[in-house]
């Protein structure tokens, strides 16, 4: 079992730059939104 501090360090190693992670999340969210809009348009 790992402590909370060890878990935080592990996440920082995985995502060293929080701004990059936020930008990737924004881009992924936009892609999902566009895909949903297209699929809804195709079914109506």
mmCIF file with all atom_site columns, C-alpha atoms in Angstrom:
data_model
loop_
_atom_site.group_PDB
_atom_site.id
_atom_site.type_symbol
_atom_site.label_atom_id
_atom_site.label_alt_id
_atom_site.label_comp_id
_atom_site.label_asym_id
_atom_site.label_entity_id
_atom_site.label_seq_id
_atom_site.pdbx_PDB_ins_code
_atom_site.Cartn_x
_atom_site.Cartn_y
_atom_site.Cartn_z
_atom_site.occupancy
_atom_site.B_iso_or_equiv
_atom_site.pdbx_formal_charge
_atom_site.auth_seq_id
_atom_site.auth_comp_id
_atom_site.auth_asym_id
_atom_site.auth_atom_id
_atom_site.pdbx_PDB_model_num
ATOM 1  C CA . UNK A 1 1  ? 0.000   0.000  0.000   1.00 0.00 ? 1  UNK A CA 1
ATOM 2  C CA . UNK A 1 2  ? 1.382   3.416  -0.923  1.00 0.00 ? 2  UNK A CA 1
ATOM 3  C CA . UNK A 1 3  ? 0.981   6.613  1.033   1.00 0.00 ? 3  UNK A CA 1
ATOM 4  C CA . UNK A 1 4  ? -0.792  9.628  -0.455  1.00 0.00 ? 4  UNK A CA 1
ATOM 5  C CA . UNK A 1 5  ? 2.552   11.412 -0.837  1.00 0.00 ? 5  UNK A CA 1
ATOM 6  C CA . UNK A 1 6  ? 3.969   8.511  -2.851  1.00 0.00 ? 6  UNK A CA 1
ATOM 7  C CA . UNK A 1 7  ? 0.881   8.519  -5.060  1.00 0.00 ? 7  UNK A CA 1
ATOM 8  C CA . UNK A 1 8  ? 1.269   12.231 -5.737  1.00 0.00 ? 8  UNK A CA 1
ATOM 9  C CA . UNK A 1 9  ? 4.927   11.793 -6.645  1.00 0.00 ? 9  UNK A CA 1
ATOM 10 C CA . UNK A 1 10 ? 3.990   8.988  -9.012  1.00 0.00 ? 10 UNK A CA 1
ATOM 11 C CA . UNK A 1 11 ? 1.396   11.132 -10.773 1.00 0.00 ? 11 UNK A CA 1
ATOM 12 C CA . UNK A 1 12 ? 3.873   14.005 -11.083 1.00 0.00 ? 12 UNK A CA 1
ATOM 13 C CA . UNK A 1 13 ? 6.349   11.649 -12.723 1.00 0.00 ? 13 UNK A CA 1
ATOM 14 C CA . UNK A 1 14 ? 3.653   10.473 -15.118 1.00 0.00 ? 14 UNK A CA 1
ATOM 15 C CA . UNK A 1 15 ? 2.443   14.015 -15.861 1.00 0.00 ? 15 UNK A CA 1
ATOM 16 C CA . UNK A 1 16 ? 5.410   16.319 -15.245 1.00 0.00 ? 16 UNK A CA 1
ATOM 17 C CA . UNK A 1 17 ? 3.712   19.398 -16.692 1.00 0.00 ? 17 UNK A CA 1
ATOM 18 C CA . UNK A 1 18 ? 0.170   19.993 -15.474 1.00 0.00 ? 18 UNK A CA 1
ATOM 19 C CA . UNK A 1 19 ? -0.468  22.588 -18.199 1.00 0.00 ? 19 UNK A CA 1
ATOM 20 C CA . UNK A 1 20 ? 0.310   20.005 -20.893 1.00 0.00 ? 20 UNK A CA 1
ATOM 21 C CA . UNK A 1 21 ? -2.049  17.542 -19.218 1.00 0.00 ? 21 UNK A CA 1
ATOM 22 C CA . UNK A 1 22 ? -4.809  20.164 -19.067 1.00 0.00 ? 22 UNK A CA 1
ATOM 23 C CA . UNK A 1 23 ? -4.290  21.034 -22.746 1.00 0.00 ? 23 UNK A CA 1
ATOM 24 C CA . UNK A 1 24 ? -4.513  17.363 -23.736 1.00 0.00 ? 24 UNK A CA 1
ATOM 25 C CA . UNK A 1 25 ? -7.707  17.008 -21.691 1.00 0.00 ? 25 UNK A CA 1
ATOM 26 C CA . UNK A 1 26 ? -9.226  20.066 -23.398 1.00 0.00 ? 26 UNK A CA 1
ATOM 27 C CA . UNK A 1 27 ? -8.377  18.700 -26.850 1.00 0.00 ? 27 UNK A CA 1
ATOM 28 C CA . UNK A 1 28 ? -9.789  15.272 -26.007 1.00 0.00 ? 28 UNK A CA 1
ATOM 29 C CA . UNK A 1 29 ? -12.972 16.842 -24.664 1.00 0.00 ? 29 UNK A CA 1
ATOM 30 C CA . UNK A 1 30 ? -13.414 18.886 -27.849 1.00 0.00 ? 30 UNK A CA 1
ATOM 31 C CA . UNK A 1 31 ? -12.920 15.789 -30.003 1.00 0.00 ? 31 UNK A CA 1
ATOM 32 C CA . UNK A 1 32 ? -15.541 13.880 -28.014 1.00 0.00 ? 32 UNK A CA 1
ATOM 33 C CA . UNK A 1 33 ? -17.985 16.786 -28.248 1.00 0.00 ? 33 UNK A CA 1
ATOM 34 C CA . UNK A 1 34 ? -17.547 17.061 -32.027 1.00 0.00 ? 34 UNK A CA 1
ATOM 35 C CA . UNK A 1 35 ? -17.998 13.319 -32.454 1.00 0.00 ? 35 UNK A CA 1
ATOM 36 C CA . UNK A 1 36 ? -21.217 13.356 -30.416 1.00 0.00 ? 36 UNK A CA 1
ATOM 37 C CA . UNK A 1 37 ? -22.594 16.265 -32.442 1.00 0.00 ? 37 UNK A CA 1
ATOM 38 C CA . UNK A 1 38 ? -21.789 14.484 -35.711 1.00 0.00 ? 38 UNK A CA 1
ATOM 39 C CA . UNK A 1 39 ? -23.336 11.209 -34.563 1.00 0.00 ? 39 UNK A CA 1
ATOM 40 C CA . UNK A 1 40 ? -26.504 12.983 -33.415 1.00 0.00 ? 40 UNK A CA 1
ATOM 41 C CA . UNK A 1 41 ? -26.730 14.849 -36.735 1.00 0.00 ? 41 UNK A CA 1
ATOM 42 C CA . UNK A 1 42 ? -26.316 11.583 -38.634 1.00 0.00 ? 42 UNK A CA 1
ATOM 43 C CA . UNK A 1 43 ? -29.144 9.899  -36.729 1.00 0.00 ? 43 UNK A CA 1
ATOM 44 C CA . UNK A 1 44 ? -31.719 12.695 -37.151 1.00 0.00 ? 44 UNK A CA 1
#
